[in-house]
PDB file of C-alpha atoms in Angstrom:
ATOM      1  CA  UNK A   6     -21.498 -25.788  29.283  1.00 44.00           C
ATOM      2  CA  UNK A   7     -20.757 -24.707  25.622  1.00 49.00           C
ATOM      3  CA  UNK A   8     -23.285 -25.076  22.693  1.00 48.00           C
ATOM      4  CA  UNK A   9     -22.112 -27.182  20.081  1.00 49.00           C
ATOM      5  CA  UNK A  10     -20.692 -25.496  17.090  1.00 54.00           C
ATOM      6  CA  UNK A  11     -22.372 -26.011  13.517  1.00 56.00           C
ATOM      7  CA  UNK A  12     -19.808 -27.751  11.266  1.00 62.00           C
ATOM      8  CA  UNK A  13     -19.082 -25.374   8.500  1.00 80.00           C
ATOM      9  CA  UNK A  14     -17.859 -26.312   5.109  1.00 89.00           C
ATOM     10  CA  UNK A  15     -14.451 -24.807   4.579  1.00 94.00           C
ATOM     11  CA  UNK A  16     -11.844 -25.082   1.538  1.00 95.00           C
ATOM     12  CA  UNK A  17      -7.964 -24.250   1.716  1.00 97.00           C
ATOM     13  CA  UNK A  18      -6.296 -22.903  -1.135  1.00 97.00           C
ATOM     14  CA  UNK A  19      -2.781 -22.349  -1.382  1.00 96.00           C
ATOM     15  CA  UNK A  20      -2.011 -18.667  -0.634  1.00 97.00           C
ATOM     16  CA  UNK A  21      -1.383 -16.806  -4.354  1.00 96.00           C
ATOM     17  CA  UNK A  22      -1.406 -14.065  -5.796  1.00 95.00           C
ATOM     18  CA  UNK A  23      -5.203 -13.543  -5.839  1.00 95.00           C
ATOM     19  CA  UNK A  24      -5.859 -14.266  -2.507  1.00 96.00           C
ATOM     20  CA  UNK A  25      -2.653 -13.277  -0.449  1.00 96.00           C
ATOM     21  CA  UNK A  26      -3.889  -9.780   0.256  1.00 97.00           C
ATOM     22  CA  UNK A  27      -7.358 -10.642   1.870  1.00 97.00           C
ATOM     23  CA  UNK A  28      -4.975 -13.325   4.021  1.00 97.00           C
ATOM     24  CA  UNK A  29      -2.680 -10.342   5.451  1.00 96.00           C
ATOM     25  CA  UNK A  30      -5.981  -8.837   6.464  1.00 96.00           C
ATOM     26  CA  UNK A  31      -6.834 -11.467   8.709  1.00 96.00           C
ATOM     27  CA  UNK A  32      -7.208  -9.862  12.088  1.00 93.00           C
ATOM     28  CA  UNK A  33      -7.287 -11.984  15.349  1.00 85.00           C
ATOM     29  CA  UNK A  34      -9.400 -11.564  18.632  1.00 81.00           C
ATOM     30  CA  UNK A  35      -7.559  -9.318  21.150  1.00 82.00           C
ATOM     31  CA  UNK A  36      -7.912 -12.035  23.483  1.00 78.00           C
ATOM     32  CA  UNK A  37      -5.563 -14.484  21.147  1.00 79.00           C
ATOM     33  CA  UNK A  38      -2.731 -11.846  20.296  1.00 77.00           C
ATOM     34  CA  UNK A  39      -0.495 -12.659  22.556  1.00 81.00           C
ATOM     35  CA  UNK A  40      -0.433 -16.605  20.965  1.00 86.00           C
ATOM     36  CA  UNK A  41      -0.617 -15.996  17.353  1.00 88.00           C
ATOM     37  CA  UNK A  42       1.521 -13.153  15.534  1.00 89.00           C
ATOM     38  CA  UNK A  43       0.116 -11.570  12.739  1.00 90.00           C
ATOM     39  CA  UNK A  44      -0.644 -13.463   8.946  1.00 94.00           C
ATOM     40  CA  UNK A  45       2.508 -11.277   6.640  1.00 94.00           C
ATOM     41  CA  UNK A  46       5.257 -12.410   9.631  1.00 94.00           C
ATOM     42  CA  UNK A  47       3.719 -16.115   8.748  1.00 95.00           C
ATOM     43  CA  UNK A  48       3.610 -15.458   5.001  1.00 95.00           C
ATOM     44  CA  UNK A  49       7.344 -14.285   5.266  1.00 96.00           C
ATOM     45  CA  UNK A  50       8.243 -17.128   7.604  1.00 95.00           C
ATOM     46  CA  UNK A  51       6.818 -19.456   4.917  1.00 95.00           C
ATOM     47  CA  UNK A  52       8.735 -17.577   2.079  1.00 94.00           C
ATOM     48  CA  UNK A  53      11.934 -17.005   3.857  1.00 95.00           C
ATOM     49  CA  UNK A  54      11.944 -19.415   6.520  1.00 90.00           C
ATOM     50  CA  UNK A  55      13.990 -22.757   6.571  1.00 85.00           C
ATOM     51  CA  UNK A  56      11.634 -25.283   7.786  1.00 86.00           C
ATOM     52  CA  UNK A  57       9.548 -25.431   4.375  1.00 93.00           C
ATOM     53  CA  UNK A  58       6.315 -24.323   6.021  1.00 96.00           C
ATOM     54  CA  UNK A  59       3.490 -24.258   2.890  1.00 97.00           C
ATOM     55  CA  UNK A  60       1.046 -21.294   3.332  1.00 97.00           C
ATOM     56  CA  UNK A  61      -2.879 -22.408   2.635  1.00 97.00           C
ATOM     57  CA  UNK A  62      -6.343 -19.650   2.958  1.00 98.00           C
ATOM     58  CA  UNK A  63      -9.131 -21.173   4.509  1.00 97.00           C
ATOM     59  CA  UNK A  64     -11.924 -20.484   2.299  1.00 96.00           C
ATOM     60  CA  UNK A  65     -15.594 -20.348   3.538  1.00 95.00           C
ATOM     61  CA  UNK A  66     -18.448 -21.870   1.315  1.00 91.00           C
ATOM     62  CA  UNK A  67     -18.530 -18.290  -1.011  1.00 93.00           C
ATOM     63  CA  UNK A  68     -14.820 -18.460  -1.609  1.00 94.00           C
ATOM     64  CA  UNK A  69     -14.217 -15.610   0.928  1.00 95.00           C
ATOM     65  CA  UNK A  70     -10.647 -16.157   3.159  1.00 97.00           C
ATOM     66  CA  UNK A  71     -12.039 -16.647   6.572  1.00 96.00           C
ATOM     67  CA  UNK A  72      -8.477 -18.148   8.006  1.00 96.00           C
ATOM     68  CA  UNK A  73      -4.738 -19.481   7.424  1.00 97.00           C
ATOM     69  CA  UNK A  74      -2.495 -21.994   8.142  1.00 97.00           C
ATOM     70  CA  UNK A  75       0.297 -23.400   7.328  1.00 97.00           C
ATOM     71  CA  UNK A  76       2.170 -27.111   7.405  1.00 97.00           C
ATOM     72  CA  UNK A  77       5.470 -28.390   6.942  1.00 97.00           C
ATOM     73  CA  UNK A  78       6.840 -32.019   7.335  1.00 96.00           C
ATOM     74  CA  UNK A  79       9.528 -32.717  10.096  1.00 94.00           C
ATOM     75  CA  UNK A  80      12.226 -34.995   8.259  1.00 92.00           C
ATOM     76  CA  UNK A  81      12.737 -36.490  11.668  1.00 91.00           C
ATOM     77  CA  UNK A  82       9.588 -38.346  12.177  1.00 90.00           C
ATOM     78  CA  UNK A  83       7.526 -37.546   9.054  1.00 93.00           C
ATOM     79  CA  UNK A  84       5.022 -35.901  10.737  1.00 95.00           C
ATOM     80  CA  UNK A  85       2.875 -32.781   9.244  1.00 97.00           C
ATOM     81  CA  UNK A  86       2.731 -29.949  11.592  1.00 97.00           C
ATOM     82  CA  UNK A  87       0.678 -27.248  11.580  1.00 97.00           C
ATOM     83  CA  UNK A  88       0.973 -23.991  12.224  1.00 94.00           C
ATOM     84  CA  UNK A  89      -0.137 -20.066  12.230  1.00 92.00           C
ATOM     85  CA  UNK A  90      -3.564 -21.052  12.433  1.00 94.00           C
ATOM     86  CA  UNK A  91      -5.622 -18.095  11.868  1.00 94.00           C
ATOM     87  CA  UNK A  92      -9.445 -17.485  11.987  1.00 93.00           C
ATOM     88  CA  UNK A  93     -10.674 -13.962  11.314  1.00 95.00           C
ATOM     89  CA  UNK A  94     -12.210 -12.431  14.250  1.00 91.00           C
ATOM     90  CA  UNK A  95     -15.449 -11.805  13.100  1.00 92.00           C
ATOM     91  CA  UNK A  96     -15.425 -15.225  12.003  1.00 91.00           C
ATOM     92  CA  UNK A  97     -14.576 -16.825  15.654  1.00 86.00           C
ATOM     93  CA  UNK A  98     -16.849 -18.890  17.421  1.00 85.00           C
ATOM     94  CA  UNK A  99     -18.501 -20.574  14.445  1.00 88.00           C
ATOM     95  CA  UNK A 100     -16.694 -23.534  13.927  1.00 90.00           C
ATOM     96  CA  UNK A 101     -14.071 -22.588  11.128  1.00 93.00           C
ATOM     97  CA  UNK A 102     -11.205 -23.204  13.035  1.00 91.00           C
ATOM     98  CA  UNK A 103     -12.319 -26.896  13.585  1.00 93.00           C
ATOM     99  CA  UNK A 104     -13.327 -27.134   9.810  1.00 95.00           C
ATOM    100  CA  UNK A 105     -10.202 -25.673   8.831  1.00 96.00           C
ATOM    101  CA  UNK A 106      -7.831 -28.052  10.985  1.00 95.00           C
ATOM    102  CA  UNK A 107      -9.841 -31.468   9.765  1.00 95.00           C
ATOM    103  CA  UNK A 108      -9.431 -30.237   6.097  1.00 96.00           C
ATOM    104  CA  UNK A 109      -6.080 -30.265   6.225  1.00 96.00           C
ATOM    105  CA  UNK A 110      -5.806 -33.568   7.967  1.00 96.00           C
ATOM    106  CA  UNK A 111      -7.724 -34.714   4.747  1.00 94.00           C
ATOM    107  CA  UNK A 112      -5.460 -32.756   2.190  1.00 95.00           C
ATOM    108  CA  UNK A 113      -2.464 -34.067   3.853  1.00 96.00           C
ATOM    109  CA  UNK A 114      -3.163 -37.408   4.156  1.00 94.00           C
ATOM    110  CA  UNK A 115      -5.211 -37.912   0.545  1.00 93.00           C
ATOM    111  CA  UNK A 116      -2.459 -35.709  -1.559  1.00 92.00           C
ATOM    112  CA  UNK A 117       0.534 -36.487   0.409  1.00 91.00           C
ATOM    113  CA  UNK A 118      -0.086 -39.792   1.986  1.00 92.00           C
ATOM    114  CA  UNK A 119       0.721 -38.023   5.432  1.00 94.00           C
ATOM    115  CA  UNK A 120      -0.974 -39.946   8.729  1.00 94.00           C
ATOM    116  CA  UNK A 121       0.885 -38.505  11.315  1.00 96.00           C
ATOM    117  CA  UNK A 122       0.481 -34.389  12.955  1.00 97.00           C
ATOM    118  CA  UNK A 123       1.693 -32.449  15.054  1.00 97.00           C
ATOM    119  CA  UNK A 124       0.926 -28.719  16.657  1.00 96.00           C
ATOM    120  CA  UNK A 125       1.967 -26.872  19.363  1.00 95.00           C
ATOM    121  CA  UNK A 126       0.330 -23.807  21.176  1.00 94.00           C
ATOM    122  CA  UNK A 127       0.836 -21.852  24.248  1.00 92.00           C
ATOM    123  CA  UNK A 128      -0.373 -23.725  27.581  1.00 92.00           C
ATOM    124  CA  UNK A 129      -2.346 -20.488  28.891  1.00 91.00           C
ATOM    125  CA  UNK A 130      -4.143 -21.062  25.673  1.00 90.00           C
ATOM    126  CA  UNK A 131      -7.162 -23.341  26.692  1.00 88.00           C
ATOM    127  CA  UNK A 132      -9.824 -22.229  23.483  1.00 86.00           C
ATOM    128  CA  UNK A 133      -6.812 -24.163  21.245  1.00 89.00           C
ATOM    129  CA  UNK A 134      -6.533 -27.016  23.603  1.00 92.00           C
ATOM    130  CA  UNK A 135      -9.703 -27.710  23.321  1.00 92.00           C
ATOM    131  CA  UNK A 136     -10.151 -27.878  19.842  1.00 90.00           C
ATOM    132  CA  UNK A 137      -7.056 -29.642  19.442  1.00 94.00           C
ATOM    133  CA  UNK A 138      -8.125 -32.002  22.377  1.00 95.00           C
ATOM    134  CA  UNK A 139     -11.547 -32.367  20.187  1.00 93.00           C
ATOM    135  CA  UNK A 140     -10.040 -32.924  16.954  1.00 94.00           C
ATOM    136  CA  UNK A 141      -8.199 -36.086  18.752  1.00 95.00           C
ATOM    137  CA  UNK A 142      -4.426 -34.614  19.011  1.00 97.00           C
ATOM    138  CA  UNK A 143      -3.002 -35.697  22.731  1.00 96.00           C
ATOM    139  CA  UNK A 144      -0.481 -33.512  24.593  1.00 96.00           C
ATOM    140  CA  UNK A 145       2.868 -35.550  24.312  1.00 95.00           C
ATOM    141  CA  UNK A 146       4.644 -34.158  27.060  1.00 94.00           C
ATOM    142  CA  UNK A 147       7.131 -32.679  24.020  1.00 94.00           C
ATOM    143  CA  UNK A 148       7.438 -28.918  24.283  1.00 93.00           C
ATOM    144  CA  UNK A 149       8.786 -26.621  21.493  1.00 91.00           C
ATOM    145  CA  UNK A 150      10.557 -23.506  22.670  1.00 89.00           C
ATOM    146  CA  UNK A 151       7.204 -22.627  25.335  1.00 91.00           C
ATOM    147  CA  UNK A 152       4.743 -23.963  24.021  1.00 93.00           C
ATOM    148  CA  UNK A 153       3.056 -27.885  24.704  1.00 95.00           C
ATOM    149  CA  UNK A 154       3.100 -30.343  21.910  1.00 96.00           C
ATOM    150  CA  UNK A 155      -0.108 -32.452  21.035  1.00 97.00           C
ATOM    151  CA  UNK A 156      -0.107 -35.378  18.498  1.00 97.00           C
ATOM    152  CA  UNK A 157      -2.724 -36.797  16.132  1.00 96.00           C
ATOM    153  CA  UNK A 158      -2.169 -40.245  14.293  1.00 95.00           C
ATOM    154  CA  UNK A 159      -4.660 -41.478  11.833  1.00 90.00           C
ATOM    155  CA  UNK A 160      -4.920 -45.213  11.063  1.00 83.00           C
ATOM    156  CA  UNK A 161      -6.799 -46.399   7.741  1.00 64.00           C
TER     157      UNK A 161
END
């Protein structure tokens, strides 16, 4: 059985020129490198990319960049995905990542009216599916390119 995690206040900030170099130095646990590629290919992906991903640091209670992630909206459905979610390793385990995904369901839908999200990660990956699962998204059954699909729709 797991111990509950503490929440931790976190902020996001979009990724600028102050910040952007403590986000490329984001370092993952060995155990997650094979589902998450390092934060400058997602900081180029977001810059050069074509799927208008938006780069935000997740920002622990001091200011310090404990994470990443990043969101676009899919035209087809409306729906906010998120993506290259990122918690320093020597941050892991503490409850940012959880923090970090609910306050961008709360930017999203309070700035941009968003109530629908979507995320996908690698099936073999069971510490995301169970945040994810925890956080309320469902697996839809959807895959993109290997990885399983889980949805989140907020109401009210």
């Amino acid at each position: 059985m797991t111990t509950p995690v503490t929440p931790v206040p976190v902020r996001l900030a979009p990724v600028d020129a102050v910040n952007w170099r403590a986000v490329t130095a984001l370092t993952v646990a060995e155990s997650q490198s094979d589902w998450v590629a390092a934060p400058a290919y997602y900081l180029a992906l977001c810059h050069y990319g074509e799927a208008g991903w938006q780069p935000l640091a997740v920002l622990d209670a001091e200011g310090d960049v404990v994470g990443f992630l990043m969101w676009t909206v899919d035209p087809a459905d409306g729906a906010a995905w998120l993506g290259g979610i990122i918690i320093d390793a020597a941050r892991q385990g503490r409850g940012y990542g959880r923090a970090a995904v609910r306050a961008a369901l709360g930017l999203l839908s309070t700035e941009h009216g968003i109530s629908s999200f979507a995320l996908s990660y690698e099936p073999a990956n069971t510490a995301a599916r169970r945040c994810y699962a925890g956080l309320g998204f469902t697996e839809t059954g959807e895959t993109e390119d290997t990885e399983v699909v889980a949805r989140l729709h907020i109401t009210g």
